[in-house]
Each structure stands twice: as structure tokens, then as C-alpha cells.
Amino acid sequence: MTSTGTAAAPDAPTAGRRVLLLVPARTYRAADFLLAAARMGLDLVIGSDGALPVGGGRPVIPVNPADPDASTRRILTRSGPVDAVVAVDTPMLMLAAAVAGQMGLPHNPPDAVLNATDKARQRQRWAAAGIAQPAFRIVPAPAGEETIRQAAAAVGFPCMVKAISLSASQGVLRAGDPAAAAAAARRIRHILAAARRPGTEPLLVEQYLPGPELSIDALLATGGGLTVTAIFDKPATPDGPTYEETLLVTPSQLPGPVLAAAISTTGRAARALGLTHGPVHAELRIHDHDGQARPAMLELAARCIGGLCSRALRFPGGSTLEELVLASALGQPAPAVSHHPARPAGIYMLPVPRPGVLRAVEGRDSAAAIPGITGLTITIPVGQQVRPLPDGDRYLGFIFAEAGTRDEVEQALTAARDELRVIID
């Protein structure tokens, strides 16, 4: 697609090296990681909890991330020696840490992975480390509505009510008063039940911070050194009550000192969680603090950017972000990065507009023909039941653009979105 950061292509040979790739069946990322491994000439061993488009008759080791002990034993029995273990997406992170630990390979400590997949643990670790973040309260379950109201009043209104274990804005609602906070908590409990989360899971109530939002992707070298691979502004971040991400654009328009502070905060936040190795994806808000623009951590994941967003990234030599992640796992040093791509680029993440059965997405040809549009992918097959955020957990698809200016990128993406007609019964 396009370039949103300039990084040197991995320079050490990888052909013939063996990598265990742990791929959840419900991920957007499988095809891109498989293609990256093929481009690098890697010998792959694949573990998954479902069917994957692996091709070539390659066997897949069946695993269950909810049972890491049994899955680890199965992998150790069947995989043979490998040079690295890589989790393609969040559900496989704990299993990857367990397997890599058993194999004596570089990995994040399991406690660090838990910290990065639990929003309450993140807040607690960052509070202990003095990392800038919203004020928060953790509300245990079961807790009555009065407890939620009290927590919301303590952080102030408007406030955010969040599930601690979900991602991609699922189970996230803004509340403007005590009654809305209690209603948000009830709705999130239903979302958690539908997602088969334990009824004992706490909720997170936190201060709402106004201001621009950005995402930072980076690679952690063993020992905690941070190399940024991409920075996206989010010019269309909603004010609530729900928080569907839509528009991501690079390069960032934020001043250099603000970006430097955001990068520094991301590195400190990753280390405070105990992460030492592999990709990180951080979400931050730039808010006004005593008249100065200051970054505050919202969330951090021990993976790279989600969805198909990495397809907007190209590095010198044509390398993809997935290739950089695989090369880093194999011990190659993280490349030097510039935050200014050759041409501005962006992604429009298409949210599901309403619940029902997806029947068609019309207008794709006219959307793809708009100048600056470099790709359009619909990721939910026709005939599937769909739910919008915060109840659902999937986007309808992704539009990619590249142009001479950021404004032209935004205009192309919104024009392409307006050409689409989503038919849902």
C-alpha cells in the first residue's frame, strides 16, 4: 500500500529459519503474517485454535489458548526446535509466552502479558510507576449500581466505563451522569456475558480526557529499548457515548516536542508493565495540563496495530510491519525509523452501522475509483450476523489511501466511505 514510516528492511538472512506462529482463527492478521513469512523464506510451524488459510497442505497444531498448559505440551511434542515464537494477535499472547519460556527463547514474562491484556492491571502498574493516565476506580463484581455511581462521581463527569478484558472499543461507553454510568455498567455486563467472560470480572471507571488521540506502534528490543515503527493521528475520534475508531492518518500533525513526550511515555508505560520483547501498540490522549499539551496513556497492547491497518505501512525495500515483527523475534536489531513517510497515508476502518444480517456492501467499485484510494477490503462475509460496537467486536472492512497531503488523504477516505451502501437486514 503506502509508507507511514521509513525503516530499513531487515538485513540479516532469515531463509530457512524456523518460527512457531500462533494464530487465532478469529484474526484479521493471518494472511499478512503468512505472506511475510513466505517473503522472508521462513520455515513455519503453525498453531491455531481453528481453520486457517495456510495453503500447501501445511499441518496446523491444534491449540486452545484457554488451556495454555495442555497446549504448550502439545506444541513441545509436535513442533520440533524453532528459532522464535510469535503470537499473531492478542488471544495467543499468553500461550506464546509460555511456549517460548519452555523453549528457552526470548519472550515477555507471563505476568507482563497479563498486565498488558487487563486494563485494570495496566492502570495499577502505571499508577505505581507515576505514568500519566486518567484518574480511575476499579469496581469489583458483583457490585451494585450505587458502587458504580460512587466510582463515577469520584473520577468526575463525563467518565468512561470499560470492560477490562475486551479490546477494539468493545465494552467501552462514556457516561455524563451517575444514572448513565449505572446504565453503561449494566450494558457492559451483558456484553461480557455474550463474550463468555467470567461474571467476576471487575469494571473500570475512569476520567474522560478530552483532546486529540494518537496511536504509536513500536518494537521492544530485549532489555526494553523502544523503536517506533508508526504514528497515526485519529482526527475523527468520537466524543462518545461509543468509541468506534474510524480514521487514522499519518504523519502526525502534533508538534515535535509533544510527539517526543508521547514516545517517551509509551516506552515508560511498556516497561512499567514488565514488557521486554516484541511489538507494542499504544493509544494516548494529548490533553491540556496547566496550559501545556501533555500525553496520557489510555491503553497499551503487546502486539502490533490491529485489523488490516498494517497494510498502510511500507518500509524501504518493500518490507511490511509483519516482516519487521518476525525479524525482531529472530533477534535482528530494530531498524531506525523516521516519522515522516514519503507521502501521507491513512486508513478508514468501517464500523458496522447497525445489528442484523449483512446482505451486501454496494458501491465498492466507485469507492475504489476515487483518486488516492489504494485499497478496499470488506472483512465480514455476506450472510453473517453483525453487531456494531460496543456490543460487537469486528469492523466491516478497511479503506486505504495515499495522497500528496493529509487533507487529500482524509478527503479521499471519507469520499470512498460515502460511496458505500451497507445492506443489513
Coordinates of C-alpha atoms in Angstrom, one line a residue:
M1 CA 0.0 0.0 0.0
T2 CA 1.8 3.1 1.3
S3 CA 4.6 4.1 3.6
T4 CA 3.9 5.6 7.0
G5 CA 7.4 5.3 8.4
T6 CA 10.8 4.8 6.9
A7 CA 12.6 1.8 8.4
A8 CA 15.5 -0.2 7.0
A9 CA 14.5 -3.6 5.7
P10 CA 15.8 -6.5 7.9
D11 CA 19.4 -7.0 6.8
A12 CA 20.2 -10.4 8.3
P13 CA 19.3 -13.5 6.3
T14 CA 16.2 -15.4 7.5
A15 CA 15.7 -18.0 4.9
G16 CA 15.3 -21.4 6.4
R17 CA 15.0 -20.3 10.0
R18 CA 12.0 -21.9 11.8
V19 CA 9.3 -19.8 13.5
L20 CA 6.4 -21.0 15.5
L21 CA 3.5 -18.8 14.6
L22 CA 0.5 -18.9 16.9
V23 CA -2.6 -17.7 15.0
P24 CA -6.1 -17.3 16.5
A25 CA -8.7 -18.3 13.9
R26 CA -10.7 -15.1 14.6
T27 CA -8.0 -12.6 13.5
Y28 CA -7.6 -10.3 10.5
R29 CA -3.9 -10.8 10.6
A30 CA -3.3 -14.4 9.5
A31 CA -2.8 -13.8 5.8
D32 CA -0.4 -10.9 6.2
F33 CA 1.8 -12.8 8.6
L34 CA 1.8 -15.9 6.4
L35 CA 2.7 -13.7 3.4
A36 CA 5.5 -12.0 5.4
A37 CA 6.9 -15.4 6.4
A38 CA 6.9 -16.6 2.8
R39 CA 8.7 -13.4 1.6
M40 CA 11.4 -14.0 4.2
G41 CA 11.8 -17.7 3.4
L42 CA 10.9 -18.8 6.9
D43 CA 10.1 -22.4 7.7
L44 CA 6.8 -22.0 9.6
V45 CA 5.3 -24.2 12.3
I46 CA 1.7 -23.0 12.9
G47 CA -0.5 -23.4 16.0
S48 CA -4.1 -22.3 15.9
D49 CA -7.5 -22.8 17.6
G50 CA -9.3 -23.1 14.2
A51 CA -9.1 -23.4 10.5
L52 CA -6.7 -21.1 8.7
P53 CA -5.9 -20.3 5.1
V54 CA -2.4 -21.7 5.3
G55 CA -2.4 -23.4 1.9
G56 CA 0.1 -26.0 0.6
G57 CA -1.3 -28.7 2.9
R58 CA 0.8 -27.4 5.8
P59 CA -0.4 -29.1 9.1
V60 CA -1.6 -26.9 11.9
I61 CA -1.1 -27.9 15.6
P62 CA -4.4 -27.5 17.3
V63 CA -4.2 -25.4 20.4
N64 CA -6.5 -23.9 23.0
P65 CA -5.3 -20.6 24.4
A66 CA -7.7 -21.0 27.3
D67 CA -5.7 -24.1 28.3
P68 CA -2.1 -23.0 27.9
D69 CA -0.6 -25.9 29.9
A70 CA -2.0 -28.6 27.7
S71 CA -1.4 -26.5 24.5
T72 CA 2.2 -26.0 25.5
R73 CA 2.7 -29.7 26.0
R74 CA 1.2 -30.5 22.6
I75 CA 3.3 -27.9 20.9
L76 CA 6.5 -29.1 22.5
T77 CA 5.7 -32.6 21.4
R78 CA 4.9 -31.8 17.8
S79 CA 6.8 -28.6 16.8
G80 CA 10.4 -29.6 16.9
P81 CA 13.1 -26.9 17.5
V82 CA 12.3 -23.4 16.4
D83 CA 14.2 -20.1 16.5
A84 CA 11.3 -17.9 17.6
V85 CA 7.7 -17.9 18.9
V86 CA 5.4 -15.2 17.6
A87 CA 1.8 -14.5 18.6
V88 CA -0.2 -13.0 15.7
D89 CA -2.9 -11.5 17.9
T90 CA -4.0 -10.9 21.5
P91 CA -5.6 -14.3 22.3
M92 CA -2.3 -16.1 21.7
L93 CA 0.0 -13.8 23.7
M94 CA -0.1 -15.9 27.0
L95 CA 0.4 -19.1 25.1
A96 CA 3.4 -17.6 23.2
A97 CA 5.0 -16.5 26.5
A98 CA 4.5 -20.0 28.0
V99 CA 5.9 -21.9 25.0
A100 CA 8.9 -19.5 24.5
G101 CA 9.7 -19.8 28.1
Q102 CA 9.7 -23.6 27.9
M103 CA 11.9 -23.5 24.8
G104 CA 14.4 -21.0 26.3
L105 CA 13.6 -18.4 23.7
P106 CA 13.2 -14.6 24.2
H107 CA 9.7 -13.7 25.4
N108 CA 7.7 -11.4 27.6
P109 CA 7.2 -12.6 31.1
P110 CA 3.7 -14.1 31.6
D111 CA 2.9 -11.5 34.3
A112 CA 3.8 -8.7 31.8
V113 CA 1.4 -10.2 29.2
L114 CA -1.3 -10.4 31.9
N115 CA -0.7 -6.7 32.7
A116 CA -1.0 -5.8 29.0
T117 CA -4.3 -7.7 28.5
D118 CA -6.0 -6.4 31.6
K119 CA -7.0 -2.7 31.7
A120 CA -7.2 -2.7 35.5
R121 CA -3.8 -4.1 36.0
Q122 CA -2.4 -1.6 33.5
R123 CA -3.9 1.3 35.5
Q124 CA -2.5 -0.1 38.7
R125 CA 1.0 -0.6 37.3
W126 CA 1.1 2.8 35.7
A127 CA -0.1 4.5 38.9
A128 CA 2.7 2.8 40.8
A129 CA 5.2 4.0 38.2
G130 CA 3.9 7.5 38.0
I131 CA 2.8 7.2 34.4
A132 CA 0.4 10.0 33.2
Q133 CA -3.1 8.5 32.8
P134 CA -6.7 9.2 33.6
A135 CA -7.9 9.1 37.2
F136 CA -9.7 5.7 37.7
R137 CA -11.5 3.4 40.0
I138 CA -11.8 -0.4 39.7
V139 CA -15.2 -1.7 40.6
P140 CA -15.2 -5.4 41.6
A141 CA -18.0 -7.8 40.7
P142 CA -20.6 -8.2 41.9
A143 CA -21.1 -4.6 42.7
G144 CA -24.4 -2.7 43.0
E145 CA -25.3 0.4 41.0
E146 CA -24.6 2.6 43.9
T147 CA -20.9 1.5 43.8
I148 CA -20.7 2.4 40.1
R149 CA -22.3 5.7 40.8
Q150 CA -19.8 6.5 43.6
A151 CA -16.8 5.4 41.4
A152 CA -18.1 7.7 38.6
A153 CA -18.5 10.6 40.9
A154 CA -15.0 10.1 42.3
V155 CA -13.4 10.4 38.8
G156 CA -15.8 13.1 37.7
F157 CA -18.1 13.5 34.7
P158 CA -18.1 12.8 31.9
C159 CA -16.4 9.4 32.7
M160 CA -15.6 6.2 30.9
V161 CA -16.9 2.8 31.9
K162 CA -14.9 -0.1 30.4
A163 CA -14.7 -3.9 30.4
I164 CA -11.1 -4.7 31.5
S165 CA -10.6 -7.7 29.2
L166 CA -12.0 -6.6 25.8
S167 CA -10.3 -4.6 23.0
A168 CA -11.1 -2.6 19.9
S169 CA -13.5 -0.3 21.7
Q170 CA -15.8 -3.3 22.6
G171 CA -17.4 -2.8 26.0
V172 CA -16.4 0.9 26.2
L173 CA -19.0 3.6 27.0
R174 CA -19.0 7.3 28.0
A175 CA -21.4 8.4 30.7
G176 CA -22.3 12.0 31.5
D177 CA -24.1 11.5 34.9
P178 CA -24.5 8.8 37.6
A179 CA -27.6 7.3 36.0
A180 CA -25.8 6.9 32.7
A181 CA -22.8 5.3 34.4
A182 CA -25.0 2.7 36.0
A183 CA -26.7 2.1 32.7
A184 CA -23.4 1.7 31.0
A185 CA -22.2 -0.8 33.6
R186 CA -25.4 -2.9 33.0
R187 CA -24.9 -2.9 29.3
I188 CA -21.2 -3.8 29.6
R189 CA -22.1 -6.7 31.9
H190 CA -24.4 -8.1 29.1
I191 CA -21.5 -7.6 26.6
L192 CA -19.2 -9.6 28.8
A193 CA -21.7 -12.4 29.3
A194 CA -22.1 -12.6 25.5
A195 CA -18.3 -12.8 25.2
R196 CA -18.3 -15.6 27.8
R197 CA -16.2 -13.7 30.2
P198 CA -16.3 -14.6 33.9
G199 CA -19.1 -12.9 35.9
T200 CA -16.5 -12.0 38.5
E201 CA -14.6 -9.6 36.1
P202 CA -14.3 -6.1 37.5
L203 CA -15.2 -3.0 35.6
L204 CA -13.0 0.1 35.1
V205 CA -14.4 3.6 35.7
E206 CA -12.1 6.3 34.6
Q207 CA -11.8 10.0 33.9
Y208 CA -12.7 11.2 30.4
L209 CA -9.7 13.2 28.9
P210 CA -10.6 15.5 26.0
G211 CA -8.0 16.2 23.3
P212 CA -6.5 14.6 20.2
E213 CA -5.8 10.9 20.2
L214 CA -2.9 9.1 18.6
S215 CA -1.6 5.6 18.3
I216 CA 2.1 4.6 18.4
D217 CA 3.5 1.3 17.2
A218 CA 6.9 0.2 18.2
L219 CA 9.3 -2.8 18.7
L220 CA 10.8 -3.6 22.0
A221 CA 14.3 -5.0 22.0
T222 CA 15.3 -7.4 24.7
G223 CA 16.0 -5.2 27.6
G224 CA 13.3 -2.6 26.9
G225 CA 14.7 -0.4 24.2
L226 CA 11.9 1.1 22.1
T227 CA 12.0 1.7 18.3
V228 CA 8.9 3.4 16.9
T229 CA 7.6 2.0 13.6
A230 CA 4.5 4.1 13.0
I231 CA 2.5 7.0 14.5
F232 CA -1.1 7.7 13.5
D233 CA -3.3 10.7 14.3
K234 CA -7.0 10.0 14.8
P235 CA -8.7 13.1 13.5
A236 CA -12.3 11.6 13.7
T237 CA -12.2 10.2 17.3
P238 CA -15.8 10.4 18.6
D239 CA -16.8 12.0 21.8
G240 CA -19.0 9.1 22.8
P241 CA -21.1 7.5 24.0
T242 CA -19.4 4.8 21.9
Y243 CA -15.9 4.8 20.5
E244 CA -15.7 3.2 17.1
E245 CA -12.3 4.0 15.6
T246 CA -12.6 5.1 12.0
L247 CA -10.0 7.5 10.5
L248 CA -6.2 7.0 11.0
V249 CA -3.8 9.4 9.2
T250 CA 0.0 9.8 9.2
P251 CA 2.2 11.7 9.5
S252 CA 1.1 13.2 12.8
Q253 CA 0.4 16.9 12.9
L254 CA 1.4 17.1 16.6
P255 CA 4.4 19.3 17.4
G256 CA 7.7 17.5 17.7
P257 CA 8.1 18.0 21.5
V258 CA 4.6 16.6 22.1
L259 CA 5.4 13.6 19.9
A260 CA 8.7 13.1 21.7
A261 CA 6.9 13.1 25.1
A262 CA 4.3 10.7 23.8
I263 CA 7.0 8.3 22.6
S264 CA 8.8 8.6 25.9
T265 CA 5.6 7.9 27.8
T266 CA 4.9 4.8 25.7
G267 CA 8.4 3.4 26.5
R268 CA 8.0 4.0 30.2
A269 CA 4.5 2.5 30.1
A270 CA 5.7 -0.7 28.4
R271 CA 8.5 -1.1 30.8
A272 CA 6.2 -0.5 33.8
L273 CA 4.0 -3.4 32.6
G274 CA 7.1 -5.6 32.5
L275 CA 7.3 -5.9 28.8
T276 CA 10.7 -6.5 27.4
H277 CA 10.3 -8.0 23.9
G278 CA 8.4 -7.7 20.7
P279 CA 5.8 -5.3 19.3
V280 CA 3.7 -2.9 21.3
H281 CA 0.7 -0.8 20.2
A282 CA -0.2 2.2 22.4
E283 CA -3.2 4.6 22.5
L284 CA -2.7 8.0 24.0
R285 CA -4.6 11.2 24.5
I286 CA -3.0 14.6 24.3
H287 CA -4.7 16.7 26.9
D288 CA -4.3 20.2 28.4
H289 CA -2.5 20.1 31.7
D290 CA -1.9 23.5 33.3
G291 CA -1.9 25.1 29.9
Q292 CA 0.5 22.6 28.3
A293 CA -0.2 19.7 26.0
R294 CA 0.7 16.5 27.8
P295 CA 0.4 12.9 26.7
A296 CA -1.6 10.4 28.9
M297 CA -1.8 6.7 28.4
L298 CA -5.1 5.2 27.5
E299 CA -4.1 1.6 26.7
L300 CA -1.1 -0.5 25.6
A301 CA -1.1 -3.9 23.9
A302 CA 1.8 -6.4 23.5
R303 CA 1.1 -6.7 19.7
C304 CA 1.2 -4.5 16.6
I305 CA -1.7 -2.4 15.3
G306 CA -4.9 -4.4 14.8
G307 CA -7.2 -5.1 11.9
L308 CA -5.7 -4.7 8.5
C309 CA -4.2 -1.3 9.4
S310 CA -0.6 -2.5 8.9
R311 CA -1.3 -2.7 5.1
A312 CA -0.9 1.1 5.0
L313 CA 2.7 0.7 6.1
R314 CA 5.7 0.1 3.8
F315 CA 9.3 0.4 4.7
P316 CA 12.4 0.6 2.5
G317 CA 12.9 -2.5 0.4
G318 CA 9.2 -3.1 0.5
S319 CA 9.2 -4.7 3.9
T320 CA 5.9 -4.9 5.8
L321 CA 5.3 -4.4 9.5
E322 CA 4.8 -8.1 9.9
E323 CA 8.3 -8.8 8.4
L324 CA 9.8 -6.4 10.9
V325 CA 8.0 -8.2 13.8
L326 CA 9.2 -11.6 12.6
A327 CA 12.7 -10.3 12.1
S328 CA 12.7 -8.7 15.6
A329 CA 11.6 -12.0 17.0
L330 CA 14.6 -13.7 15.3
G331 CA 16.9 -11.3 17.1
Q332 CA 17.6 -8.8 14.3
P333 CA 18.0 -5.3 15.6
A334 CA 15.1 -3.0 15.3
P335 CA 15.5 -0.6 12.3
A336 CA 16.0 3.1 12.5
V337 CA 12.7 5.0 11.8
S338 CA 11.6 8.4 10.6
H339 CA 8.1 9.5 11.5
H340 CA 7.7 11.3 8.1
P341 CA 6.6 9.0 5.2
A342 CA 7.4 9.8 1.6
R343 CA 3.6 10.5 1.2
P344 CA 0.8 11.0 3.7
A345 CA -1.3 7.9 4.1
G346 CA -4.3 6.7 6.0
I347 CA -6.9 4.1 6.8
Y348 CA -10.7 4.3 7.2
M349 CA -12.0 1.5 9.5
L350 CA -15.6 0.8 8.5
P351 CA -17.7 0.2 11.6
V352 CA -20.8 -1.9 11.5
P353 CA -23.7 0.6 11.3
R354 CA -26.5 -1.5 12.9
P355 CA -27.3 -5.0 14.0
G356 CA -28.6 -7.7 11.7
V357 CA -27.6 -9.9 8.8
L358 CA -25.1 -8.5 6.3
R359 CA -26.6 -8.8 2.8
A360 CA -24.3 -6.7 0.7
V361 CA -21.8 -3.8 0.5
E362 CA -22.6 -1.9 -2.6
G363 CA -20.6 0.9 -4.3
R364 CA -17.2 -0.7 -3.9
D365 CA -16.1 -0.1 -7.5
S366 CA -16.9 3.6 -7.3
A367 CA -15.3 3.9 -3.9
A368 CA -12.1 2.2 -5.1
A369 CA -12.0 4.5 -8.2
I370 CA -11.7 7.7 -6.1
P371 CA -8.3 9.3 -6.6
G372 CA -5.9 8.5 -3.8
I373 CA -7.6 5.2 -2.8
T374 CA -5.1 2.4 -2.8
G375 CA -7.2 -0.5 -1.5
L376 CA -10.6 -1.5 -0.1
T377 CA -11.3 -4.8 1.7
I378 CA -14.6 -6.0 3.2
T379 CA -13.7 -8.4 6.0
I380 CA -17.1 -9.8 7.0
P381 CA -18.7 -12.3 4.6
V382 CA -22.2 -11.7 3.3
G383 CA -24.8 -13.7 5.3
Q384 CA -23.1 -13.2 8.7
Q385 CA -24.8 -11.8 11.7
V386 CA -23.2 -8.4 12.6
R387 CA -23.4 -6.1 15.7
P388 CA -22.0 -2.6 16.0
L389 CA -19.6 -1.6 18.7
P390 CA -19.6 -1.6 21.7
D391 CA -21.5 -4.9 21.6
G392 CA -19.7 -6.4 18.6
D393 CA -16.0 -7.0 18.1
R394 CA -15.4 -6.7 14.4
Y395 CA -15.2 -4.0 11.7
L396 CA -16.9 -4.2 8.4
G397 CA -13.8 -3.5 6.5
F398 CA -10.9 -1.2 5.7
I399 CA -10.2 1.5 3.1
F400 CA -6.6 2.7 2.4
A401 CA -5.4 5.9 0.8
E402 CA -2.3 7.8 -0.1
A403 CA -2.0 11.4 -1.4
G404 CA 0.2 14.5 -1.6
T405 CA -1.3 16.0 1.6
R406 CA -3.0 14.8 4.8
D407 CA -6.1 16.7 3.8
E408 CA -6.3 14.9 0.5
V409 CA -5.9 11.6 2.3
E410 CA -8.8 12.4 4.6
Q411 CA -10.9 13.7 1.8
A412 CA -10.3 10.5 -0.3
L413 CA -11.1 8.2 2.6
T414 CA -14.3 10.0 3.6
A415 CA -15.4 10.2 -0.1
A416 CA -14.9 6.5 -0.5
R417 CA -16.8 5.8 2.6
D418 CA -19.7 7.9 1.3
E419 CA -19.9 5.8 -1.9
L420 CA -20.5 2.6 0.1
R421 CA -24.1 1.4 0.8
V422 CA -24.2 -1.3 3.5
I423 CA -27.3 -3.5 3.3
I424 CA -28.2 -5.2 6.6
D425 CA -31.5 -7.0 7.3

